[in-house]
Amino acid sequence: MRTQVGIVGAGPAGLLLSHLLALRGIESIVVETRSRAYCEARQRAGVLECGSVQVLREAGLADRLDRLGLEHGGIYLQFGGQRRRIDFRDLTGGRTVTVYAQTEVVKDLIAARLAAGGAIEFEISDTEVAAVTTARPVLRYTGADGVRHEVTCDAIAGCDGFHGICRDAIPAGLRTVWESGYPYAWLGILADVPPSTDELIYCHHPAGFALHSLRSPQLSRLYLQVPPEEDIAAWPDDRIWAEMQRRFALPGWELKEGPVLEKGITPMRSFVCSPMRHGRLFLAGDAAHIVPPTGAKGLNLALADVTVLAGALISLLRDGRGELADAYSDSCLDRVWRATHFSWWMTTMLHATPGAGSLEAQLQLSQLRYVTSSRAAATSLAENYVGYRPAATPG
Ligand code: FAD
Ligand code: DHB
């Protein structure tokens, strides 16, 4: 088999890349170990930066996003018995974020690819990439029917997430990895209850961080800081709600409870791999970098990477020009490191570090008072949250 770009992984990165390439007449195949139903149901991120929305809109992918997405002009920071708003519109010249679940982005992308006759192979196994430093890299996999395939490509995109195989195709001696864990995790729930807030609440509390987000006017999404090795079995629904009530408590405000539809625990880490390219293999999204979720950056970085990558591959494969491919890693890593710092900063400002002395909490509270009272500090948070800097759609 022969195609121009072999794409490993049907997450947001792989699917958007395939779509952006097809818009410019470049063919690709996407191979994915999981089923379509699994990819479409996997609960993950929920906030799109304005640049991500723009990319999806310009790519003709925003019909449902424009109908169902909820535009938010700010967030709340709650700490020390008060809830203060950061006004993104005011601080960033009118920019906003849009609450639209990753599950919906993935559904829209899969539907668009299949409607356009795009090739997505679900439930494959034993993915291999080879000959990536030649002009004809090879992608091998076993299809759902058990048949082994070999696809000769012009380039391969490793969009296979943190646990994928593509990153290891860059020899260890040629890549540098920076990694750090956090002494806590997030317990997330999806609840069948209208959100108790009009905008997200990021809540600092001595017992640990909590976040109130949403999926729609009928569905709430909430998170609690828990110990890193926590067993979800230790958290029956009534314990989760009691802990939410304790952390979000504010006089005159009520947290509405409802049936818990789903719950799970997500570990947290910061991870960056450089370079994001080796020969004709290009890494994008979680395959190359992971941020803790507190800044809502993971999905947005994945979409930004492939927006840049699509431009680089179009230039390379259509026009025979390699400059953008050569610049790909550096131009993505600039944004990645900004988001890595922002996510680490939001995380360490808002979470209670187990075993830390009371000095840490005082420093966090001071920082929270500062970002909610100084326009300069608030502007820095706001411009990072709405996206610094957006990637432009390839021409
Ligand atoms: P992924 O979405 O991981 O997609 C990679 C795809 O590759 C997967 O479908 C996988 O099955 C497939 N794959 C893996 N190995 C192979 C292989 N060998 N062959 C073929 N296919 C393969 N971000 C936020 O901003 N906020 C959040 O609340 C948030 N919550 C998260 C919760 C969890 C549990 C996780 C894991 C991530 C969360 N993130 C969150 C991060 C965000 O969801 C990711 O950054 C985003 O999914 C990255 O997209 P991606 O396409 O790069 O990778
Ligand atoms: C959501 C997740 C985040 O990590 C975040 O910072 C904001 C919202 C969410 O799942 O809705």
CSV table of C-alpha atoms and ligand atoms in Angstrom, one decimal:
chain,number,residue,atom,x,y,z
A,1,MET,CA,0.0,0.0,0.0
A,2,ARG,CA,1.1,3.6,-0.6
A,3,THR,CA,-0.1,6.9,0.8
A,4,GLN,CA,1.5,10.3,1.4
A,5,VAL,CA,1.2,10.6,5.2
A,6,GLY,CA,0.8,7.7,7.6
A,7,ILE,CA,-0.9,8.9,10.8
A,8,VAL,CA,-0.6,6.9,14.0
A,9,GLY,CA,-3.5,7.6,16.4
A,10,ALA,CA,-7.1,8.8,15.9
A,11,GLY,CA,-7.1,11.3,18.8
A,12,PRO,CA,-7.7,15.0,18.1
A,13,ALA,CA,-4.2,15.5,16.8
A,14,GLY,CA,-4.2,12.6,14.2
A,15,LEU,CA,-7.8,13.3,13.0
A,16,LEU,CA,-7.4,17.0,12.6
A,17,LEU,CA,-4.1,16.5,10.7
A,18,SER,CA,-5.7,14.1,8.3
A,19,HIS,CA,-8.5,16.6,7.7
A,20,LEU,CA,-6.2,19.6,7.2
A,21,LEU,CA,-4.1,17.6,4.8
A,22,ALA,CA,-7.1,16.4,2.8
A,23,LEU,CA,-8.3,20.0,2.4
A,24,ARG,CA,-5.0,20.7,0.5
A,25,GLY,CA,-5.2,17.5,-1.6
A,26,ILE,CA,-2.8,15.4,0.5
A,27,GLU,CA,-3.9,11.8,1.2
A,28,SER,CA,-3.3,10.0,4.5
A,29,ILE,CA,-4.3,7.0,6.4
A,30,VAL,CA,-5.1,7.1,10.1
A,31,VAL,CA,-4.5,3.9,12.2
A,32,GLU,CA,-5.9,3.5,15.7
A,33,THR,CA,-5.8,0.7,18.2
A,34,ARG,CA,-9.1,1.5,19.8
A,35,SER,CA,-12.6,1.2,18.4
A,36,ARG,CA,-14.5,4.2,17.0
A,37,ALA,CA,-17.0,4.0,19.9
A,38,TYR,CA,-14.2,4.1,22.5
A,39,CYS,CA,-12.4,7.1,20.8
A,40,GLU,CA,-15.8,9.0,20.7
A,41,ALA,CA,-16.7,8.3,24.4
A,42,ARG,CA,-13.3,8.8,26.1
A,43,GLN,CA,-13.9,11.7,28.7
A,44,ARG,CA,-11.1,14.1,28.7
A,45,ALA,CA,-10.7,17.9,28.1
A,46,GLY,CA,-13.4,20.4,27.8
A,47,VAL,CA,-12.1,23.9,27.0
A,48,LEU,CA,-11.0,25.2,23.6
A,49,GLU,CA,-8.9,28.3,23.2
A,50,CYS,CA,-10.1,30.9,20.7
A,51,GLY,CA,-7.3,29.9,18.3
A,52,SER,CA,-8.4,26.3,18.4
A,53,VAL,CA,-12.0,27.3,17.7
A,54,GLN,CA,-10.8,29.4,14.8
A,55,VAL,CA,-8.8,26.5,13.3
A,56,LEU,CA,-11.8,24.2,13.5
A,57,ARG,CA,-14.0,26.9,12.0
A,58,GLU,CA,-11.7,27.6,9.1
A,59,ALA,CA,-11.4,23.9,8.4
A,60,GLY,CA,-15.2,23.6,8.1
A,61,LEU,CA,-15.6,21.6,11.3
A,62,ALA,CA,-17.6,23.9,13.4
A,63,ASP,CA,-21.2,23.3,12.6
A,64,ARG,CA,-22.0,21.6,15.9
A,65,LEU,CA,-19.3,23.6,17.8
A,66,ASP,CA,-21.0,26.8,16.8
A,67,ARG,CA,-24.4,25.4,17.9
A,68,LEU,CA,-23.5,23.6,21.1
A,69,GLY,CA,-20.2,25.2,22.2
A,70,LEU,CA,-20.6,27.6,25.2
A,71,GLU,CA,-18.5,30.8,24.9
A,72,HIS,CA,-17.0,31.9,28.2
A,73,GLY,CA,-15.5,35.3,28.8
A,74,GLY,CA,-13.8,34.5,32.1
A,75,ILE,CA,-13.2,32.1,34.9
A,76,TYR,CA,-13.6,32.3,38.7
A,77,LEU,CA,-10.8,31.8,41.2
A,78,GLN,CA,-12.0,30.8,44.6
A,79,PHE,CA,-9.7,31.0,47.7
A,80,GLY,CA,-9.8,32.2,51.3
A,81,GLY,CA,-13.6,32.4,51.4
A,82,GLN,CA,-14.0,34.6,48.3
A,83,ARG,CA,-14.7,34.0,44.6
A,84,ARG,CA,-13.1,36.5,42.2
A,85,ARG,CA,-13.6,36.7,38.4
A,86,ILE,CA,-10.8,37.0,35.8
A,87,ASP,CA,-12.4,38.8,32.8
A,88,PHE,CA,-10.8,37.5,29.6
A,89,ARG,CA,-12.7,39.7,27.3
A,90,ASP,CA,-11.7,42.9,29.1
A,91,LEU,CA,-8.0,41.8,29.7
A,92,THR,CA,-7.2,40.3,26.2
A,93,GLY,CA,-9.0,42.6,23.8
A,94,GLY,CA,-12.2,40.5,23.5
A,95,ARG,CA,-10.8,37.0,23.4
A,96,THR,CA,-12.7,34.1,25.0
A,97,VAL,CA,-12.6,30.3,25.4
A,98,THR,CA,-15.3,27.8,24.3
A,99,VAL,CA,-16.5,24.9,26.5
A,100,TYR,CA,-16.9,22.0,24.0
A,101,ALA,CA,-15.9,18.5,25.1
A,102,GLN,CA,-13.0,16.6,23.5
A,103,THR,CA,-15.5,13.8,22.8
A,104,GLU,CA,-17.5,16.1,20.6
A,105,VAL,CA,-14.4,17.4,18.8
A,106,VAL,CA,-13.4,13.8,18.1
A,107,LYS,CA,-17.0,12.9,16.9
A,108,ASP,CA,-17.0,15.9,14.5
A,109,LEU,CA,-13.6,15.0,13.1
A,110,ILE,CA,-14.3,11.3,12.6
A,111,ALA,CA,-17.6,12.2,10.9
A,112,ALA,CA,-15.9,14.7,8.6
A,113,ARG,CA,-13.1,12.3,7.6
A,114,LEU,CA,-15.5,9.4,6.9
A,115,ALA,CA,-17.9,11.6,5.0
A,116,ALA,CA,-15.0,12.8,2.8
A,117,GLY,CA,-14.0,9.2,2.1
A,118,GLY,CA,-10.9,9.4,4.4
A,119,ALA,CA,-9.2,6.2,5.6
A,120,ILE,CA,-9.4,5.5,9.3
A,121,GLU,CA,-8.5,2.0,10.4
A,122,PHE,CA,-9.8,1.3,13.9
A,123,GLU,CA,-9.0,-1.6,16.2
A,124,ILE,CA,-5.6,-2.3,14.6
A,125,SER,CA,-2.7,-3.8,16.5
A,126,ASP,CA,1.1,-4.2,16.4
A,127,THR,CA,1.8,-0.8,15.0
A,128,GLU,CA,5.4,-0.3,13.7
A,129,VAL,CA,7.2,2.6,12.1
A,130,ALA,CA,10.4,2.0,10.2
A,131,ALA,CA,12.9,3.7,7.8
A,132,VAL,CA,11.9,7.1,9.2
A,133,THR,CA,15.2,8.7,8.2
A,134,THR,CA,14.6,7.8,4.5
A,135,ALA,CA,12.4,9.6,2.0
A,136,ARG,CA,10.0,6.5,2.1
A,137,PRO,CA,9.2,5.8,5.8
A,138,VAL,CA,7.1,2.7,6.4
A,139,LEU,CA,4.0,2.1,8.6
A,140,ARG,CA,3.1,-1.5,9.5
A,141,TYR,CA,0.0,-2.7,11.4
A,142,THR,CA,-2.4,-5.6,11.7
A,143,GLY,CA,-5.9,-4.7,10.7
A,144,ALA,CA,-9.0,-5.6,12.7
A,145,ASP,CA,-9.4,-8.6,10.3
A,146,GLY,CA,-6.0,-9.9,11.3
A,147,VAL,CA,-4.3,-9.1,8.0
A,148,ARG,CA,-0.8,-7.5,8.3
A,149,HIS,CA,-0.4,-4.3,6.2
A,150,GLU,CA,2.7,-2.3,5.1
A,151,VAL,CA,2.2,1.2,3.9
A,152,THR,CA,4.9,3.2,2.2
A,153,CYS,CA,4.6,6.9,3.0
A,154,ASP,CA,6.3,10.2,2.3
A,155,ALA,CA,6.1,11.1,6.0
A,156,ILE,CA,4.7,9.7,9.2
A,157,ALA,CA,2.9,11.6,12.0
A,158,GLY,CA,3.2,10.1,15.5
A,159,CYS,CA,-0.1,11.3,17.0
A,160,ASP,CA,-0.3,8.2,19.2
A,161,GLY,CA,-0.5,9.9,22.6
A,162,PHE,CA,1.8,9.5,25.6
A,163,HIS,CA,1.8,5.7,25.6
A,164,GLY,CA,2.2,5.4,21.9
A,165,ILE,CA,5.2,3.8,20.0
A,166,CYS,CA,6.3,6.6,17.7
A,167,ARG,CA,8.4,8.6,20.3
A,168,ASP,CA,10.6,5.6,20.8
A,169,ALA,CA,11.4,5.6,17.0
A,170,ILE,CA,13.6,8.6,17.8
A,171,PRO,CA,16.9,7.1,19.0
A,172,ALA,CA,17.3,7.8,22.8
A,173,GLY,CA,20.7,9.5,22.1
A,174,LEU,CA,19.0,12.0,19.8
A,175,ARG,CA,16.2,13.1,22.0
A,176,THR,CA,16.0,15.0,25.3
A,177,VAL,CA,13.2,14.4,27.7
A,178,TRP,CA,12.1,16.6,30.6
A,179,GLU,CA,9.7,15.0,33.1
A,180,SER,CA,8.2,15.8,36.5
A,181,GLY,CA,5.3,14.2,38.4
A,182,TYR,CA,3.0,15.9,40.9
A,183,PRO,CA,2.1,14.5,44.4
A,184,TYR,CA,-1.6,14.5,43.5
A,185,ALA,CA,-4.2,13.4,40.9
A,186,TRP,CA,-7.6,14.5,39.8
A,187,LEU,CA,-10.8,12.6,40.5
A,188,GLY,CA,-13.2,13.6,37.7
A,189,ILE,CA,-17.0,13.1,37.5
A,190,LEU,CA,-19.6,13.7,34.9
A,191,ALA,CA,-22.9,14.5,36.6
A,192,ASP,CA,-26.4,14.6,35.3
A,193,VAL,CA,-27.2,18.0,36.9
A,194,PRO,CA,-27.2,21.5,35.4
A,195,PRO,CA,-24.0,23.4,36.3
A,196,SER,CA,-24.2,25.5,39.5
A,197,THR,CA,-22.1,28.2,37.8
A,198,ASP,CA,-22.1,30.2,34.6
A,199,GLU,CA,-18.3,30.0,34.2
A,200,LEU,CA,-15.6,27.6,35.5
A,201,ILE,CA,-14.6,27.8,39.2
A,202,TYR,CA,-11.0,27.0,40.0
A,203,CYS,CA,-11.0,26.5,43.8
A,204,HIS,CA,-8.1,26.6,46.2
A,205,HIS,CA,-8.9,24.9,49.6
A,206,PRO,CA,-6.8,23.7,52.5
A,207,ALA,CA,-8.2,20.2,51.9
A,208,GLY,CA,-7.2,20.3,48.2
A,209,PHE,CA,-8.1,21.8,44.8
A,210,ALA,CA,-11.5,21.5,43.2
A,211,LEU,CA,-12.8,22.5,39.7
A,212,HIS,CA,-16.3,23.0,38.6
A,213,SER,CA,-16.6,22.8,34.8
A,214,LEU,CA,-19.5,21.8,32.5
A,215,ARG,CA,-20.3,20.0,29.3
A,216,SER,CA,-23.7,21.5,28.5
A,217,PRO,CA,-26.6,23.4,30.2
A,218,GLN,CA,-27.7,20.0,31.6
A,219,LEU,CA,-24.3,18.3,32.4
A,220,SER,CA,-21.7,19.2,34.9
A,221,ARG,CA,-18.1,18.1,35.0
A,222,LEU,CA,-16.3,18.4,38.3
A,223,TYR,CA,-12.8,17.5,39.6
A,224,LEU,CA,-11.3,17.0,43.1
A,225,GLN,CA,-7.6,16.8,44.0
A,226,VAL,CA,-6.9,13.4,45.5
A,227,PRO,CA,-3.7,11.5,46.4
A,228,PRO,CA,-1.8,10.2,43.4
A,229,GLU,CA,-2.4,6.4,44.0
A,230,GLU,CA,-6.0,6.8,45.1
A,231,ASP,CA,-8.4,4.0,44.4
A,232,ILE,CA,-11.7,5.1,42.8
A,233,ALA,CA,-13.5,2.4,44.9
A,234,ALA,CA,-12.7,4.6,48.0
A,235,TRP,CA,-14.9,7.3,46.5
A,236,PRO,CA,-18.6,6.4,46.5
A,237,ASP,CA,-20.8,9.1,45.1
A,238,ASP,CA,-22.0,10.5,48.4
A,239,ARG,CA,-18.4,10.9,49.5
A,240,ILE,CA,-17.5,12.8,46.3
A,241,TRP,CA,-20.4,15.2,46.7
A,242,ALA,CA,-19.7,15.8,50.4
A,243,GLU,CA,-16.1,16.7,49.5
A,244,MET,CA,-17.2,18.9,46.7
A,245,GLN,CA,-19.7,20.7,49.0
A,246,ARG,CA,-16.9,21.2,51.6
A,247,ARG,CA,-14.4,22.7,49.1
A,248,PHE,CA,-16.7,24.9,47.0
A,249,ALA,CA,-18.7,26.2,50.0
A,250,LEU,CA,-19.5,29.9,49.8
A,251,PRO,CA,-22.3,31.8,51.7
A,252,GLY,CA,-25.3,32.4,49.4
A,253,TRP,CA,-24.2,29.9,46.8
A,254,GLU,CA,-25.5,26.4,46.3
A,255,LEU,CA,-23.7,23.4,44.6
A,256,LYS,CA,-26.4,21.3,43.0
A,257,GLU,CA,-26.0,17.5,43.1
A,258,GLY,CA,-27.1,14.9,40.7
A,259,PRO,CA,-26.5,11.3,39.5
A,260,VAL,CA,-22.9,10.6,38.7
A,261,LEU,CA,-22.7,9.2,35.2
A,262,GLU,CA,-19.0,8.5,35.1
A,263,LYS,CA,-16.0,8.8,37.3
A,264,GLY,CA,-12.2,8.3,37.0
A,265,ILE,CA,-8.8,9.3,38.3
A,266,THR,CA,-6.2,11.0,36.2
A,267,PRO,CA,-2.5,11.1,37.1
A,268,MET,CA,-0.7,14.4,36.5
A,269,ARG,CA,2.7,15.0,35.0
A,270,SER,CA,4.7,17.5,33.0
A,271,PHE,CA,6.6,16.0,30.1
A,272,VAL,CA,8.4,17.4,27.1
A,273,CYS,CA,10.4,15.5,24.4
A,274,SER,CA,12.7,17.4,22.0
A,275,PRO,CA,13.0,17.4,19.1
A,276,MET,CA,9.6,16.6,17.9
A,277,ARG,CA,10.9,15.4,14.6
A,278,HIS,CA,13.3,12.7,13.4
A,279,GLY,CA,13.8,12.5,9.6
A,280,ARG,CA,10.4,12.0,8.1
A,281,LEU,CA,8.8,11.2,11.5
A,282,PHE,CA,6.9,14.1,13.2
A,283,LEU,CA,5.5,13.8,16.7
A,284,ALA,CA,2.4,15.8,17.6
A,285,GLY,CA,0.2,16.3,20.7
A,286,ASP,CA,0.6,14.0,23.8
A,287,ALA,CA,3.1,11.8,21.9
A,288,ALA,CA,5.6,14.7,22.4
A,289,HIS,CA,4.4,16.5,25.5
A,290,ILE,CA,2.0,16.2,28.5
A,291,VAL,CA,0.9,19.0,30.8
A,292,PRO,CA,-1.1,18.7,34.1
A,293,PRO,CA,-4.8,19.6,33.2
A,294,THR,CA,-5.1,22.7,35.4
A,295,GLY,CA,-4.5,25.1,32.6
A,296,ALA,CA,-6.8,23.3,30.1
A,297,LYS,CA,-3.9,23.2,27.6
A,298,GLY,CA,-3.4,19.5,26.5
A,299,LEU,CA,-6.1,19.4,23.8
A,300,ASN,CA,-5.3,22.9,22.6
A,301,LEU,CA,-1.6,22.1,22.2
A,302,ALA,CA,-2.4,18.9,20.2
A,303,LEU,CA,-4.6,20.9,17.8
A,304,ALA,CA,-1.9,23.7,17.5
A,305,ASP,CA,0.9,21.2,16.8
A,306,VAL,CA,-1.0,19.6,13.9
A,307,THR,CA,-2.0,23.0,12.5
A,308,VAL,CA,1.7,23.8,12.2
A,309,LEU,CA,2.5,20.3,11.0
A,310,ALA,CA,-0.1,20.4,8.3
A,311,GLY,CA,1.5,23.6,6.9
A,312,ALA,CA,4.9,22.0,7.0
A,313,LEU,CA,3.8,18.8,5.3
A,314,ILE,CA,1.9,20.6,2.6
A,315,SER,CA,5.0,22.7,1.8
A,316,LEU,CA,7.2,19.6,1.9
A,317,LEU,CA,5.0,17.2,-0.1
A,318,ARG,CA,3.3,19.6,-2.5
A,319,ASP,CA,6.0,22.2,-3.1
A,320,GLY,CA,9.1,20.2,-2.3
A,321,ARG,CA,10.2,22.8,0.2
A,322,GLY,CA,11.6,21.6,3.6
A,323,GLU,CA,12.0,24.9,5.5
A,324,LEU,CA,8.8,24.6,7.5
A,325,ALA,CA,9.4,20.9,8.2
A,326,ASP,CA,12.9,21.9,9.5
A,327,ALA,CA,11.3,24.6,11.7
A,328,TYR,CA,8.4,22.4,12.9
A,329,SER,CA,9.9,21.2,16.2
A,330,ASP,CA,11.2,24.6,17.3
A,331,SER,CA,8.1,26.5,16.4
A,332,CYS,CA,5.9,24.0,18.4
A,333,LEU,CA,8.2,23.7,21.3
A,334,ASP,CA,8.1,27.5,21.9
A,335,ARG,CA,4.3,27.2,22.5
A,336,VAL,CA,4.7,23.9,24.3
A,337,TRP,CA,7.1,25.4,26.9
A,338,ARG,CA,4.9,28.4,27.5
A,339,ALA,CA,1.9,26.1,28.1
A,340,THR,CA,4.1,23.8,30.2
A,341,HIS,CA,5.1,26.7,32.4
A,342,PHE,CA,1.5,28.1,32.6
A,343,SER,CA,0.1,24.6,33.5
A,344,TRP,CA,2.7,24.1,36.2
A,345,TRP,CA,2.1,27.6,37.6
A,346,MET,CA,-1.7,27.2,37.8
A,347,THR,CA,-1.3,23.7,39.3
A,348,THR,CA,1.2,24.7,42.0
A,349,MET,CA,-0.8,27.9,42.8
A,350,LEU,CA,-4.0,26.0,43.3
A,351,HIS,CA,-3.2,22.5,44.7
A,352,ALA,CA,-2.3,21.6,48.3
A,353,THR,CA,1.1,19.9,48.4
A,354,PRO,CA,1.0,16.9,50.8
A,355,GLY,CA,3.4,17.5,53.7
A,356,ALA,CA,4.2,21.1,52.7
A,357,GLY,CA,4.3,23.5,55.6
A,358,SER,CA,1.8,26.3,56.1
A,359,LEU,CA,4.2,28.8,54.3
A,360,GLU,CA,3.2,27.3,50.9
A,361,ALA,CA,-0.5,28.0,51.5
A,362,GLN,CA,0.3,31.6,52.5
A,363,LEU,CA,2.4,32.1,49.3
A,364,GLN,CA,-0.4,30.6,47.2
A,365,LEU,CA,-3.0,32.9,48.8
A,366,SER,CA,-0.8,35.9,48.2
A,367,GLN,CA,-0.4,34.9,44.6
A,368,LEU,CA,-4.2,34.4,44.2
A,369,ARG,CA,-4.9,37.8,45.8
A,370,TYR,CA,-2.3,39.3,43.4
A,371,VAL,CA,-3.7,37.8,40.2
A,372,THR,CA,-7.2,38.9,41.1
A,373,SER,CA,-6.3,42.4,42.0
A,374,SER,CA,-3.4,43.5,39.8
A,375,ARG,CA,-4.4,44.1,36.2
A,376,ALA,CA,-0.9,43.2,35.0
A,377,ALA,CA,-1.0,39.8,36.8
A,378,ALA,CA,-4.6,39.1,35.7
A,379,THR,CA,-3.7,39.9,32.1
A,380,SER,CA,-0.8,37.4,32.2
A,381,LEU,CA,-3.2,34.6,33.4
A,382,ALA,CA,-5.9,35.6,30.9
A,383,GLU,CA,-3.6,35.7,27.8
A,384,ASN,CA,-2.1,32.3,28.7
A,385,TYR,CA,-5.6,30.8,29.3
A,386,VAL,CA,-7.2,32.0,26.1
A,387,GLY,CA,-4.0,30.8,24.2
A,388,TYR,CA,-0.5,32.2,23.7
A,389,ARG,CA,0.1,32.2,20.8
A,390,PRO,CA,-2.5,30.8,18.4
A,391,ALA,CA,-1.2,28.8,15.4
A,392,ALA,CA,-2.4,30.0,12.0
A,393,THR,CA,-4.3,27.6,9.6
A,394,PRO,CA,-2.0,26.5,6.7
A,395,GLY,CA,-2.6,28.5,3.5
B,1,FAD,P1,-4.7,11.2,22.4
B,1,FAD,O1,-6.0,11.8,22.5
B,1,FAD,O2,-4.1,10.4,23.5
B,1,FAD,O3,-4.8,10.3,21.1
B,1,FAD,C1,-3.8,9.3,20.8
B,1,FAD,C2,-4.5,8.1,20.1
B,1,FAD,O4,-3.5,7.2,19.6
B,1,FAD,C3,-5.4,7.4,21.0
B,1,FAD,O5,-6.7,7.2,20.4
B,1,FAD,C4,-4.7,6.0,21.2
B,1,FAD,O6,-5.6,4.9,21.3
B,1,FAD,C5,-3.9,5.9,19.9
B,1,FAD,N1,-2.8,5.0,19.9
B,1,FAD,C6,-1.9,4.9,21.0
B,1,FAD,N2,-0.9,4.0,20.6
B,1,FAD,C7,-1.2,3.6,19.4
B,1,FAD,C8,-0.6,2.7,18.5
B,1,FAD,N3,0.6,2.0,18.9
B,1,FAD,N4,-1.1,2.5,17.3
B,1,FAD,C9,-2.2,3.2,16.9
B,1,FAD,N5,-2.9,4.0,17.7
B,1,FAD,C10,-2.4,4.3,18.9
B,1,FAD,N6,-6.5,18.0,28.9
B,1,FAD,C11,-7.1,19.0,29.3
B,1,FAD,O7,-6.8,20.1,28.7
B,1,FAD,N7,-8.1,19.0,30.2
B,1,FAD,C12,-8.5,17.8,30.8
B,1,FAD,O8,-9.3,17.7,31.7
B,1,FAD,C13,-7.8,16.6,30.4
B,1,FAD,N8,-8.1,15.4,31.0
B,1,FAD,C14,-7.5,14.3,30.5
B,1,FAD,C15,-7.7,13.1,31.1
B,1,FAD,C16,-7.0,11.9,30.7
B,1,FAD,C17,-7.4,10.6,31.3
B,1,FAD,C18,-6.0,12.0,29.7
B,1,FAD,C19,-5.2,10.8,29.3
B,1,FAD,C20,-5.7,13.3,29.2
B,1,FAD,C21,-6.5,14.4,29.6
B,1,FAD,N9,-6.2,15.7,29.0
B,1,FAD,C22,-6.8,16.8,29.4
B,1,FAD,C23,-5.3,15.9,27.9
B,1,FAD,C24,-5.9,15.9,26.6
B,1,FAD,O9,-7.0,15.0,26.6
B,1,FAD,C25,-4.8,15.4,25.6
B,1,FAD,O10,-3.8,16.4,25.6
B,1,FAD,C26,-5.3,15.2,24.2
B,1,FAD,O11,-6.2,14.0,24.1
B,1,FAD,C27,-4.2,15.0,23.3
B,1,FAD,O12,-4.6,14.6,22.0
B,1,FAD,P2,-3.7,13.6,21.1
B,1,FAD,O13,-4.5,13.4,19.9
B,1,FAD,O14,-2.3,14.1,21.1
B,1,FAD,O15,-3.6,12.2,22.0
B,2,DHB,C1,-11.8,21.0,32.1
B,2,DHB,C2,-10.6,20.4,32.3
B,2,DHB,C3,-9.6,21.1,32.7
B,2,DHB,O1,-8.4,20.6,32.9
B,2,DHB,C4,-9.7,22.5,32.9
B,2,DHB,O2,-8.6,23.2,33.3
B,2,DHB,C5,-10.9,23.1,32.7
B,2,DHB,C6,-12.0,22.3,32.3
B,2,DHB,C7,-13.0,20.1,31.7
B,2,DHB,O3,-12.8,18.9,31.6
B,2,DHB,O4,-14.1,20.7,31.5
